[in-house]
PDB file of C-alpha atoms in Angstrom:
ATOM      1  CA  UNK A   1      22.277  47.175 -55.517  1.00 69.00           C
ATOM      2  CA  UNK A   2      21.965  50.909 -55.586  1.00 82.00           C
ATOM      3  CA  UNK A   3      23.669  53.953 -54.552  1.00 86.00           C
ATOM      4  CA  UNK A   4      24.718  54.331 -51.393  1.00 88.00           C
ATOM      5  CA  UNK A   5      22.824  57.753 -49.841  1.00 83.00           C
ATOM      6  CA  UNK A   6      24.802  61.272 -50.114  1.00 84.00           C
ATOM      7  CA  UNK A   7      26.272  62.062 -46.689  1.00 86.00           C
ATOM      8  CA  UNK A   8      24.968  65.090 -45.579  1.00 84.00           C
ATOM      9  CA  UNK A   9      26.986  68.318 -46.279  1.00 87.00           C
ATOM     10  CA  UNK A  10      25.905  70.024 -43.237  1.00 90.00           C
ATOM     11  CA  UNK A  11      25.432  69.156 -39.455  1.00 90.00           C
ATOM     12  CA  UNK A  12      22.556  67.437 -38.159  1.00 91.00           C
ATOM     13  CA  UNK A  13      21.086  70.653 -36.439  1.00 94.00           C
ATOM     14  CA  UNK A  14      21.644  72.457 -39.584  1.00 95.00           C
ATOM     15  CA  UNK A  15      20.246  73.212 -43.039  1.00 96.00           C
ATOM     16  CA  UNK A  16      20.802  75.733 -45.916  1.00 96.00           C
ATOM     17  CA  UNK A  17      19.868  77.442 -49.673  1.00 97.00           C
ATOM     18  CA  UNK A  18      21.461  78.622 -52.073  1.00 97.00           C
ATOM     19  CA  UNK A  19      19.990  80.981 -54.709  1.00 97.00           C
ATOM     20  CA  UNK A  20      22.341  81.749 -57.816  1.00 97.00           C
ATOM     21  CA  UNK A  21      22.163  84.019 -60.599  1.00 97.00           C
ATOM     22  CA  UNK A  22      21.034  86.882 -58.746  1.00 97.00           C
ATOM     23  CA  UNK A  23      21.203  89.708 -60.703  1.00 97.00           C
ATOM     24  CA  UNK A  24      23.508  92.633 -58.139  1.00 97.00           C
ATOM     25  CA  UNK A  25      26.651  92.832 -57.291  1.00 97.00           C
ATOM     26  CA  UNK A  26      28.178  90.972 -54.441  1.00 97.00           C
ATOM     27  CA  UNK A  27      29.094  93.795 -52.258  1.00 97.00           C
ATOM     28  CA  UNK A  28      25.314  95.307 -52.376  1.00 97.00           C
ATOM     29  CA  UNK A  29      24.065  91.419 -52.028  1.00 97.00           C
ATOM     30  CA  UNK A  30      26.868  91.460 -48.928  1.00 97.00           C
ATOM     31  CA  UNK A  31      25.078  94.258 -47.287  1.00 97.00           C
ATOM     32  CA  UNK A  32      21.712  92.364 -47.162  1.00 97.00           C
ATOM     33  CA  UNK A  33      23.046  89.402 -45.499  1.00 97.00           C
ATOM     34  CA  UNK A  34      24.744  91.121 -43.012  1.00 97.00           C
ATOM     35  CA  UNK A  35      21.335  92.212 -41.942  1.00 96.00           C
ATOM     36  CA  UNK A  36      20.228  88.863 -41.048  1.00 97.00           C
ATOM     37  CA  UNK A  37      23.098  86.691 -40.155  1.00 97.00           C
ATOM     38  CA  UNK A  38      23.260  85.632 -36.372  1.00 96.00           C
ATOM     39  CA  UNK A  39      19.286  86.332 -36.023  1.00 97.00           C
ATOM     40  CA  UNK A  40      16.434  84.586 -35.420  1.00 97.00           C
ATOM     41  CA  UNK A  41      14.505  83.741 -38.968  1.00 97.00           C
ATOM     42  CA  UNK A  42      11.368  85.599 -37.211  1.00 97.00           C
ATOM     43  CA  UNK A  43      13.203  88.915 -36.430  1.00 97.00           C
ATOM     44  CA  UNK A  44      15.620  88.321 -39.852  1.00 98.00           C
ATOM     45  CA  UNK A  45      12.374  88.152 -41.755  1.00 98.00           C
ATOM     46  CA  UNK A  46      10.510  90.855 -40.410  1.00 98.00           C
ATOM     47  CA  UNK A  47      13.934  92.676 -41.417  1.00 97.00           C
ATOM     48  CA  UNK A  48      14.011  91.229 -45.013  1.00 97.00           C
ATOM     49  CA  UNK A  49      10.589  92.252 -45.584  1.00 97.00           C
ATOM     50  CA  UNK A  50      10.568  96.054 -44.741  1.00 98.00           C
ATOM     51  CA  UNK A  51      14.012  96.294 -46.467  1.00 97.00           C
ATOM     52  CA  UNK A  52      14.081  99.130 -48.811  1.00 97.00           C
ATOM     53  CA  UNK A  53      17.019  97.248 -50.597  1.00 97.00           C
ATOM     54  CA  UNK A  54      15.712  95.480 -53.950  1.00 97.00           C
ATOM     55  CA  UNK A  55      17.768  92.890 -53.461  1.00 97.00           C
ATOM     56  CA  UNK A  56      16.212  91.504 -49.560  1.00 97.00           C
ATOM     57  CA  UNK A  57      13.217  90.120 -51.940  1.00 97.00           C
ATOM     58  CA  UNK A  58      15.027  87.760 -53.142  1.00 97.00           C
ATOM     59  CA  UNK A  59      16.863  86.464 -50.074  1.00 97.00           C
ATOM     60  CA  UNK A  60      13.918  86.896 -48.070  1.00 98.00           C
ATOM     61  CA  UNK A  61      13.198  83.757 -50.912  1.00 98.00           C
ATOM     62  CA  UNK A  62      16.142  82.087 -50.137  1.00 98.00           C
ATOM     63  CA  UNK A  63      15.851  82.219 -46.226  1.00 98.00           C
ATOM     64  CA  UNK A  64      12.481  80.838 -46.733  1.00 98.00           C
ATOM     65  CA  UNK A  65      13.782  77.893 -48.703  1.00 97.00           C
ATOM     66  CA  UNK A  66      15.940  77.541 -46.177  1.00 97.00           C
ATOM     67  CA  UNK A  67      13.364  77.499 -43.297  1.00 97.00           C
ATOM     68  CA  UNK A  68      11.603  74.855 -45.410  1.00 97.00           C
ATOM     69  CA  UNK A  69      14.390  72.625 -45.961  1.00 95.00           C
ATOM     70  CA  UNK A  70      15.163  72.556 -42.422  1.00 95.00           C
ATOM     71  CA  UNK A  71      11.567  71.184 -41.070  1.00 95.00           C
ATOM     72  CA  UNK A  72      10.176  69.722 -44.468  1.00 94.00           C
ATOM     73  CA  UNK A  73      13.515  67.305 -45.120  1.00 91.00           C
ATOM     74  CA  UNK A  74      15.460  66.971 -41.555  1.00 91.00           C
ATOM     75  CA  UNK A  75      12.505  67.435 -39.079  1.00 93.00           C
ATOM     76  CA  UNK A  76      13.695  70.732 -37.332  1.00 95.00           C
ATOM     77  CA  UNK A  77      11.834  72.836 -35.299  1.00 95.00           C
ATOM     78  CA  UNK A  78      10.819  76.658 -36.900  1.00 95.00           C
ATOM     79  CA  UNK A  79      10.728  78.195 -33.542  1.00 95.00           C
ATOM     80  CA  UNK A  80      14.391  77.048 -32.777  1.00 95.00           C
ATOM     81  CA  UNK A  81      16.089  78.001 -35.961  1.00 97.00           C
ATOM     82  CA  UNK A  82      18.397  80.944 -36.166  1.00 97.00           C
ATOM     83  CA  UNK A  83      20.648  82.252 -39.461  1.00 97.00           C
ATOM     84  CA  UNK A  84      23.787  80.858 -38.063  1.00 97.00           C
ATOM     85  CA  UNK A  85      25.710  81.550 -41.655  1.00 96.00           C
ATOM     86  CA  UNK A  86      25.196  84.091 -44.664  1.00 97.00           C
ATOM     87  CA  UNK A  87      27.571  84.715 -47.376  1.00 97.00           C
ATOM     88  CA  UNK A  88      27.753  85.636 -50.992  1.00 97.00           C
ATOM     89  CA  UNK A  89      30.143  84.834 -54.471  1.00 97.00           C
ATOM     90  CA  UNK A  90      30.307  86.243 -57.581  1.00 97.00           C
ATOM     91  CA  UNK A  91      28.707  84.304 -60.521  1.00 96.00           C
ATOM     92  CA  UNK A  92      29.064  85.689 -63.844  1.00 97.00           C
ATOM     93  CA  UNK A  93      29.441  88.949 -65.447  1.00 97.00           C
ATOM     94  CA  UNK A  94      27.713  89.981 -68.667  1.00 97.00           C
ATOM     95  CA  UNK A  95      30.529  92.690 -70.605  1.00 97.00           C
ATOM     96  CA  UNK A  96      27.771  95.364 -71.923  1.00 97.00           C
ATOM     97  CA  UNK A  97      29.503  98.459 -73.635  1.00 97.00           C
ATOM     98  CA  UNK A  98      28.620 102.256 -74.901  1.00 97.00           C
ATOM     99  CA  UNK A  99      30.352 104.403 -76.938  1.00 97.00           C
ATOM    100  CA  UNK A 100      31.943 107.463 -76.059  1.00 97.00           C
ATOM    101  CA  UNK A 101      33.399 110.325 -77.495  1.00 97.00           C
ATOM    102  CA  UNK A 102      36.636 109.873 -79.970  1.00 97.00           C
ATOM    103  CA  UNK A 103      35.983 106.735 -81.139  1.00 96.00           C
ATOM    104  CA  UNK A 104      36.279 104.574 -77.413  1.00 97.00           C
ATOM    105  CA  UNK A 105      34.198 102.149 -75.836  1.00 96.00           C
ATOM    106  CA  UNK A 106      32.841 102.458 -72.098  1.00 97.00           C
ATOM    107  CA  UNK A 107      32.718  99.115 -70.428  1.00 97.00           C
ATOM    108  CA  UNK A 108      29.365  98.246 -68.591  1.00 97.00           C
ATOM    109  CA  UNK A 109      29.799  95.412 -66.360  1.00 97.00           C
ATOM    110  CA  UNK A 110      26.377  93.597 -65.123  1.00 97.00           C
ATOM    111  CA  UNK A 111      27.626  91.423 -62.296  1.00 98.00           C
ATOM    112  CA  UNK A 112      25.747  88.198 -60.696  1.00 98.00           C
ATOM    113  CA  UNK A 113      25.900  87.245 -57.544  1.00 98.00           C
ATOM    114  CA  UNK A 114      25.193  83.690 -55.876  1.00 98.00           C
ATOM    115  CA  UNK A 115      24.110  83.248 -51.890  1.00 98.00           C
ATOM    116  CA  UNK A 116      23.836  80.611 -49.407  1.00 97.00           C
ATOM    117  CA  UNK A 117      21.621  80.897 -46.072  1.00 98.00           C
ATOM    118  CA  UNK A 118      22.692  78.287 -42.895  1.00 97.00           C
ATOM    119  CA  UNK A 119      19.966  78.203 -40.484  1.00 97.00           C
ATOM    120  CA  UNK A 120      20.621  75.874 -37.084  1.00 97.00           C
ATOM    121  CA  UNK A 121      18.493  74.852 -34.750  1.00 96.00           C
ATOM    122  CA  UNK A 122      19.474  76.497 -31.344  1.00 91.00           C
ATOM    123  CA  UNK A 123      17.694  75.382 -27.988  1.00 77.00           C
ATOM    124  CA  UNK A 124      15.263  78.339 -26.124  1.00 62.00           C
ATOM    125  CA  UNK A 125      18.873  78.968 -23.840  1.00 50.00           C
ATOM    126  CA  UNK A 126      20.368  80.726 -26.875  1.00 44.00           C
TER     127      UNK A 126
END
């Protein structure tokens, strides 16, 4: 008498991560997955990893979460998996101020920034 399992919210050739709280802005976090999305997770991180960008650490993390869901919990092959999906959200923004001249208040804005990596297993056609 116990739960019935979760269905899966991905294909069966699929798997993916998400990594929240990340602390940049969407649009630079944006830039970084467009480096990677479409590629093979050997080429994508080779690219990650000589990234200048601050930010590719941390989704060099995430694709590697990814990569390990994929063969650790639905028995893909590494060889075979490419980043078929790579997008990013806002998550919260901390309000920060400074004061300026004349008595007003400059807003500081530290955005967050979630993402979510989609790696599928493609034959050795693709």
């Amino acid at each position: 008498m116990g739960k019935d399992k979760n269905p899966r919210r991905v294909g069966e050739n699929e798997a993916f991560a998400k990594a929240k709280m990340l602390r940049t802005s969407p649009q630079k976090l944006n830039l970084v997955a467009a480096l990677i999305r479409g590629k093979k997770v050997d080429k994508a991180i080779a690219d990650l990893t000589f990234s200048k960008k601050r930010i590719s650490q941390d989704v060099l993390k995430c694709l590697q979460s990814a990569i390990a869901n994929a063969e650790n919990n639905h028995g893909l092959d590494v060889d075979e998996l490419v980043v078929s999906e790579a997008y990013c959200g806002k998550n919260l923004v901390m309000k920060r101020g400074r004061p300026r001249a004349r008595g007003r208040f400059g807003k500081i804005m530290k955005p967050f920034s979630e993402l979510t990596i989609k790696v599928k297993q493609v034959g050795e056609t693709a």
